[in-house]
Coordinates of C-alpha atoms in Angstrom, one line a residue:
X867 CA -8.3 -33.4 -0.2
X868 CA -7.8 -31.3 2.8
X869 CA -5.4 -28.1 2.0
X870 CA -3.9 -25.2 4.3
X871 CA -2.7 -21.8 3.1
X872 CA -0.2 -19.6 5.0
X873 CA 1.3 -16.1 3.7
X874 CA 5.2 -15.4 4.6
X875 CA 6.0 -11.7 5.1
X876 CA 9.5 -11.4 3.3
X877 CA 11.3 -9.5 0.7
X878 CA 13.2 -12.8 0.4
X879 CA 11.0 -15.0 -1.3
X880 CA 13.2 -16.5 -3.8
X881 CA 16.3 -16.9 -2.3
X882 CA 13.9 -19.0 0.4
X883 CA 12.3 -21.2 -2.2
X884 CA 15.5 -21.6 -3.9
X885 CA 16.9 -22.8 -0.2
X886 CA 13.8 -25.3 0.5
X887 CA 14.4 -26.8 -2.7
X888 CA 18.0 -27.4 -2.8
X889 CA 18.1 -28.3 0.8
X890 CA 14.9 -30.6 0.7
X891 CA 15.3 -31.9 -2.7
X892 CA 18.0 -34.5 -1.0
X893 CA 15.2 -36.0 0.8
X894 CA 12.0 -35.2 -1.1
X895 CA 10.8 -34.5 -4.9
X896 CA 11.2 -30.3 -4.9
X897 CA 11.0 -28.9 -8.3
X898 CA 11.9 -25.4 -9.2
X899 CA 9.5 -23.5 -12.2
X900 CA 10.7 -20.6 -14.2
X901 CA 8.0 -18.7 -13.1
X902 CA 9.6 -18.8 -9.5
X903 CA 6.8 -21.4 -8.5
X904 CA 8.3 -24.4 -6.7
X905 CA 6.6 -27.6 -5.4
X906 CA 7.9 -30.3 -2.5
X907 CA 6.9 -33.4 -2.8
X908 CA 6.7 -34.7 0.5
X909 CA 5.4 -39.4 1.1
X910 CA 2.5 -37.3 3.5
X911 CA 1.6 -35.1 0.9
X912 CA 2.9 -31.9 -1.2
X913 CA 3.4 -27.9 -0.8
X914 CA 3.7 -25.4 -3.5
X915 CA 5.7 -22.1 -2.7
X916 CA 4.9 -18.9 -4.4
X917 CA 6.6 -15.8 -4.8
X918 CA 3.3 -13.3 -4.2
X919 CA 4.7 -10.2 -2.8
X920 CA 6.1 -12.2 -0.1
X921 CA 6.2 -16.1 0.2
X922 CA 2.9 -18.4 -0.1
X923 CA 2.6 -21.6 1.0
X924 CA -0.1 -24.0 0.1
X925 CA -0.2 -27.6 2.0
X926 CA -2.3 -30.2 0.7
X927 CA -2.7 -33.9 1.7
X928 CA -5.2 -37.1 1.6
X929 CA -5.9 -36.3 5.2
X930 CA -5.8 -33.6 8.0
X931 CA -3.2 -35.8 10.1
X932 CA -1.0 -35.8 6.6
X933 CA -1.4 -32.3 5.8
X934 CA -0.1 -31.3 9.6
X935 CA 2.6 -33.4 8.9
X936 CA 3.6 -31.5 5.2
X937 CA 3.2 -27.8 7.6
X938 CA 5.3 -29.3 10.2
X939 CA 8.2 -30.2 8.1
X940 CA 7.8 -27.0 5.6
X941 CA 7.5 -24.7 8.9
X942 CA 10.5 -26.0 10.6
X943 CA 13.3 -26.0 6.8
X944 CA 11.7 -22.4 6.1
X945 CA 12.4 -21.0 9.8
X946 CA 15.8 -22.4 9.8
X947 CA 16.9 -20.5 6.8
X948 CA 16.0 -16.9 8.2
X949 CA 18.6 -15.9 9.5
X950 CA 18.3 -12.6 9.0
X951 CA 14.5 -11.7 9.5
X952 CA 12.1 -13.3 12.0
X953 CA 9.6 -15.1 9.4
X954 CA 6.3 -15.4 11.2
X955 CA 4.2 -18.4 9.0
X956 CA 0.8 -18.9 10.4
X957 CA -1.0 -21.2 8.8
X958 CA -4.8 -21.2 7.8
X959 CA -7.6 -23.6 9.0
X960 CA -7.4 -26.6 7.1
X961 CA -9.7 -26.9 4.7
X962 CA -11.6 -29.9 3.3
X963 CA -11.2 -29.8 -0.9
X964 CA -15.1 -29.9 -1.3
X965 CA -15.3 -26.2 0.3
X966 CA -12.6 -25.1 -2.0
X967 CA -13.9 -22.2 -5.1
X968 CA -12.9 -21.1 -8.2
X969 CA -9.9 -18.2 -6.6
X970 CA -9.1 -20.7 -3.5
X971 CA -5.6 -20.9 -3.8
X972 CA -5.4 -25.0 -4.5
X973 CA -7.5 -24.0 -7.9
X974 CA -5.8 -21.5 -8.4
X975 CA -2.5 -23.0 -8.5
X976 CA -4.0 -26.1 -10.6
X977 CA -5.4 -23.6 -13.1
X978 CA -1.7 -22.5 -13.6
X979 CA -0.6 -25.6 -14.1
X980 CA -3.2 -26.8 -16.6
X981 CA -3.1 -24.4 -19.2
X982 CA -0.7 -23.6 -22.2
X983 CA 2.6 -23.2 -20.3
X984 CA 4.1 -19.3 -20.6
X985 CA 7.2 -18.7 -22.8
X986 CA 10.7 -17.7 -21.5
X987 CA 9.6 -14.0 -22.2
X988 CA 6.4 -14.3 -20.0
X989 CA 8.5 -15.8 -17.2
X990 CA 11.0 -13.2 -17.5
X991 CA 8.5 -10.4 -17.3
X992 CA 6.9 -11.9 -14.0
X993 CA 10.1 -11.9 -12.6
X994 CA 11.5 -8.4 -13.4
X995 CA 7.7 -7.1 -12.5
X996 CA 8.4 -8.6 -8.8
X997 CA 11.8 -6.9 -8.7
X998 CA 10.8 -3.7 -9.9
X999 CA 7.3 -3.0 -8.7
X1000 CA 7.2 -4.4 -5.1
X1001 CA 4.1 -5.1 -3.5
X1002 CA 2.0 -3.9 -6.7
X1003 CA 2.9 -6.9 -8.5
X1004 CA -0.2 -7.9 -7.9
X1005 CA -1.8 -5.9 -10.7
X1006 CA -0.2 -7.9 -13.3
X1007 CA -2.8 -10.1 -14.7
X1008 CA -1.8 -14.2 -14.0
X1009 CA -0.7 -16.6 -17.0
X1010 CA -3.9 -18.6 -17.1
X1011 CA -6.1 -15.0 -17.7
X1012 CA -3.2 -14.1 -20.3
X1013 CA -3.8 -16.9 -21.9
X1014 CA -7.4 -16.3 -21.8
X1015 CA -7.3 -13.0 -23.5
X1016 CA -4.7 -14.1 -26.7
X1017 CA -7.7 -16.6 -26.9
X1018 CA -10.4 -14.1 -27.3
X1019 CA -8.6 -11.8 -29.5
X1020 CA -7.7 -14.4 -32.1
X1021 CA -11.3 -16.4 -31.7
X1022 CA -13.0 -12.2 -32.2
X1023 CA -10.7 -11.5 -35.5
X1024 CA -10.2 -8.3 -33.9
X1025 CA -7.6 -6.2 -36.3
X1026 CA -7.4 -2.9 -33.7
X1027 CA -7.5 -4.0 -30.1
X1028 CA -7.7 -1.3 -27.1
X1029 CA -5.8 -2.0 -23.3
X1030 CA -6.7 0.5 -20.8
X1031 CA -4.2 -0.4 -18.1
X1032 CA -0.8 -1.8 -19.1
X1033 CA 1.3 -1.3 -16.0
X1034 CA 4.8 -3.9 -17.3
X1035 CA 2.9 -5.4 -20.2
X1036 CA 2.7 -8.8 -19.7
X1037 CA -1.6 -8.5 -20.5
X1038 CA -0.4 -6.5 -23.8
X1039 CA 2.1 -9.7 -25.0
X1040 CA -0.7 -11.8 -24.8
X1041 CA -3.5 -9.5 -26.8
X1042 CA -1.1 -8.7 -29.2
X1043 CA -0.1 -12.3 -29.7
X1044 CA -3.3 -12.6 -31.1
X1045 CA -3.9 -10.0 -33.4
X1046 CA -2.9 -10.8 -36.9
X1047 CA 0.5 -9.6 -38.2
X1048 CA -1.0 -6.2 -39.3
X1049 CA -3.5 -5.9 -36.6
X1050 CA -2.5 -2.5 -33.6
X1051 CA -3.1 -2.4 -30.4
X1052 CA -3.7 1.2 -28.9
X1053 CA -1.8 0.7 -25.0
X1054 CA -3.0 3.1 -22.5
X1055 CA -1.4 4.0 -19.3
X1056 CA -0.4 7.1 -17.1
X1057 CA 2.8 5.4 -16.2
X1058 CA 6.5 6.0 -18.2
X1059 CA 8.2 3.8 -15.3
X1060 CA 5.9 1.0 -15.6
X1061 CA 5.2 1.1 -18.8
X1062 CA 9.6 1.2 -20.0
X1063 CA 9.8 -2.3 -18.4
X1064 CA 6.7 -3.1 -21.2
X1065 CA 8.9 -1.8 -24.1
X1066 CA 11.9 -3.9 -23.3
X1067 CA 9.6 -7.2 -23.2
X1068 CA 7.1 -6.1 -26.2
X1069 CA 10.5 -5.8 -28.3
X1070 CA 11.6 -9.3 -26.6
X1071 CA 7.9 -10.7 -27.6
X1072 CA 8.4 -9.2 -31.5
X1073 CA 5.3 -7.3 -31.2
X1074 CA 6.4 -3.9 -30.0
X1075 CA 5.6 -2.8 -34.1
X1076 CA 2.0 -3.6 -33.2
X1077 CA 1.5 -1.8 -29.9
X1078 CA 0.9 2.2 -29.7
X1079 CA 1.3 3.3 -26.5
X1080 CA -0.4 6.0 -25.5
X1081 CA 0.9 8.2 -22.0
X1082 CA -1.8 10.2 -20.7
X1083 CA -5.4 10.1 -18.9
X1084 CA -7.1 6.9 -21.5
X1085 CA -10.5 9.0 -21.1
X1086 CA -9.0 11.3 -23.1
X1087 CA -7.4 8.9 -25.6
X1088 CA -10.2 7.1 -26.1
X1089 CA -12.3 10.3 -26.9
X1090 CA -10.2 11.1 -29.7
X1091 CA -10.5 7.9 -31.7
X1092 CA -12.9 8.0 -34.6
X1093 CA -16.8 7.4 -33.3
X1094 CA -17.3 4.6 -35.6
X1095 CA -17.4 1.1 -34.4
X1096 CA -13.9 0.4 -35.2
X1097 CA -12.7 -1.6 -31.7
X1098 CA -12.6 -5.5 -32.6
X1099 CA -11.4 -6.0 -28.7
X1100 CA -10.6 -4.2 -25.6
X1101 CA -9.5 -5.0 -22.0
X1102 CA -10.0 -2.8 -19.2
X1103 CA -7.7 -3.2 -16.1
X1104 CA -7.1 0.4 -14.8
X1105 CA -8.1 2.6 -11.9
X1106 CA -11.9 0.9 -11.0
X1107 CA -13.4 4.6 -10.4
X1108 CA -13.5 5.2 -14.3
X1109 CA -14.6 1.3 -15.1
X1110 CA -18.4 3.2 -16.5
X1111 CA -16.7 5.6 -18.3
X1112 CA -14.0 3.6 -20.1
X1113 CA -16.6 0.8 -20.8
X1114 CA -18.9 3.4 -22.3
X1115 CA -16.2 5.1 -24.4
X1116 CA -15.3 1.7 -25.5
X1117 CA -18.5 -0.2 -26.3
X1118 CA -19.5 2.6 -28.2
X1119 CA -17.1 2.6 -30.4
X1120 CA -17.0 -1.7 -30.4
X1121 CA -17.6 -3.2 -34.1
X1122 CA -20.5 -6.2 -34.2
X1123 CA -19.4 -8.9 -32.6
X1124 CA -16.6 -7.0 -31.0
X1125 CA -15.5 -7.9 -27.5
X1126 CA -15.0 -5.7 -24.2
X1127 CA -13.2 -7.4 -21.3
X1128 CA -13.1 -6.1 -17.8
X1129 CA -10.7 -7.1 -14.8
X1130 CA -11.1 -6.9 -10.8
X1131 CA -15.4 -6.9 -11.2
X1132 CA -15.5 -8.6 -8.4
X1133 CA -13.4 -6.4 -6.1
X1134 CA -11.6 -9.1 -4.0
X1135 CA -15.5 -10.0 -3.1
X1136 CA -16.1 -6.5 -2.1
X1137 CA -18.7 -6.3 -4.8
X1138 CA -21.2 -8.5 -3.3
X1139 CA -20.9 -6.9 0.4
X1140 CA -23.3 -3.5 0.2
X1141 CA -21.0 -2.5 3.4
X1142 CA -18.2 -1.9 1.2
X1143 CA -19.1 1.9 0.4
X1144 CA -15.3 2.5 -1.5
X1145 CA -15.2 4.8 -4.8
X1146 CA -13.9 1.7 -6.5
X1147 CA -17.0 -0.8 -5.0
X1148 CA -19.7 1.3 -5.6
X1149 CA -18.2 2.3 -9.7
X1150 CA -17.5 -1.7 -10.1
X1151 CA -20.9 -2.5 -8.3
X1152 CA -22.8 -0.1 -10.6
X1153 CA -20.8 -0.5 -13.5
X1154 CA -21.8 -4.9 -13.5
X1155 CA -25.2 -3.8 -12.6
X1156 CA -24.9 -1.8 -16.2
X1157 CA -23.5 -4.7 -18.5
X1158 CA -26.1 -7.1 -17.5
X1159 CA -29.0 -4.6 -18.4
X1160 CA -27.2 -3.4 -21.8
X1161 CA -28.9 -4.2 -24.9
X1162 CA -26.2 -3.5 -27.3
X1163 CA -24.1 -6.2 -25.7
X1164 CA -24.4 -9.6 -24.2
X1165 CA -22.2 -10.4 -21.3
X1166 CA -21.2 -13.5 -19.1
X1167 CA -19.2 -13.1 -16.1
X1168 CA -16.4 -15.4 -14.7
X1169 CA -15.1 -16.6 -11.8
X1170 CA -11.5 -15.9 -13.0
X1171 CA -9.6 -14.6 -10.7
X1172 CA -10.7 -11.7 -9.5
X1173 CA -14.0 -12.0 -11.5
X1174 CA -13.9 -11.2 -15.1
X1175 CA -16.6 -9.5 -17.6
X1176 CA -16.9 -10.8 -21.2
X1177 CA -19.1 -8.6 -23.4
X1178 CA -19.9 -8.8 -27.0
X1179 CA -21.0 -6.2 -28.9
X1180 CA -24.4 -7.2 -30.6
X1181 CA -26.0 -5.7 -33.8

């Protein structure tokens, strides 16, 4: 299945989705989600529109003539909208589905699709993140990866849980979801603008009893817990520089069988490039270099996303 990809610079992408599917929805399938996702379903083939920032587009088809065709007709509805901004949609080379990997964007967007579907609060928080935050949206962890991490917690039996990196909270919903009614989660973040958005939805979610947010530098946080191994789970999504020291601070203090899991290790593929020289690269390059060599853990990582590192504390 051939597929194309094409990113919309807009601060507009909603009100264009909503437009495509309300306009094209008289002469095609076009389905709005609550997530903001929306997908046309065109007799050539189908294209699934997602607020990212700005708008993306992903064509797919049973053949490269088809998938022209879905472009074509998605091009042409979109442009005819912007009235008020000169949208510029260039669209990739198409791509034949066997070349496609585990973060091409037709995976990624049937990943979505095919897990446990997020709840009205989820949804909500996506949205208001979008609005609020901008372009840094991007650092909120995706539903499929959310989903991933309730899993872990309630498969560790973790009672005290540790987040280094909140920003709006949707990734502390979904560890907290899996604690067990008396278990805590210990929330760390530099942020109080961010991190008042996570209030208002932790309250939403009914677990803002087990969350203790912590403002301040988490280095320091985490130095002042107890230096038994009392940590049943912990995810680290903060600033990558830190990603040794956090993960040392953490594991330390992990219980047997406890889990650590770390976010971005692969750096948007930076990692694997020894040209990419950035503070972030080389502490994330280092820092997987680390885990694999550990004894008092072992570790897989994932092609999720952005690459994800499951360790489990052993002894």
């Amino acid at each position: 299945m051939p597929h194309s990809t094409a990113y919309v610079v807009t601060d507009r992408p909603e009100r264009y989705i909503k437009q495509l599917v309300s306009h094209m929805g008289h002469k095609a399938e076009a389905a709005l989600g609550g997530d903001g996702r929306a997908v046309i379903e065109l007799s050539s083939g189908r294209c699934v529109l997602r607020p990212r920032g700005g708008l993306e587009l992903i064509a797919t088809a049973a053949d490269a003539e088809s998938l022209l065709g879905v472009r074509d007709v998605v091009t042409r509805h979109l442009l005819r909208f912007a009235a008020q901004e000169e949208l510029v949609v260039d669209w990739s080379r198409p791509v034949a589905g066997d070349a496609a990997w585990t973060v091409s964007p037709v995976v990624d967007d049937y990943l979505l699709t095919h897990c446990s579907p997020a709840d009205e609060v989820l949804n909500d928080l996506v949205v208001r993140t979008r609005e609020e935050t901008g372009g840094a949206a991007g650092m909120q962890v995706s539903h499929d990866e959310g989903a991933l991490l309730t899993m872990l917690v309630r498969m560790s039996g973790a009672r005290l849980a540790v987040e280094v990196g909140v920003f709006t909270g949707y990734s502390s919903i979904c560890i907290a979801r899996g604690l067990p009614p008396d278990g805590r989660l210990l929330a760390c973040d530099v942020s109080t603008e961010w991190t008042s958005i996570a209030r208002n939805y932790w309250e939403r979610a009914g677990v803002a009893d087990r969350v203790d947010l912590r403002i301040g530098p988490a280095l320091e946080t985490l130095r002042a817990l107890p230096a038994e191994p009392v940590i049943g789970f912990a995810f680290i999504d903060a600033d990558k520089q830190s990603y040794p020291d956090y993960y040392e601070e953490v594991v330390t203090r992990l219980s047997p069988g406890g889990l650590v899991v770390l976010d971005n290790v692969f750096q948007g593929g930076r990692v694997f490039d020894p040209a990419f020289e950035g503070d972030a690269q080389v502490a994330v390059r280092r820092l997987n270099e680390t885990i694999a060599r550990d004894s008092r853990v072992e570790s897989v990582m994932l092609p999720v996303r952005d690459g994800v590192t499951i360790a489990r504390r052993v002894g």
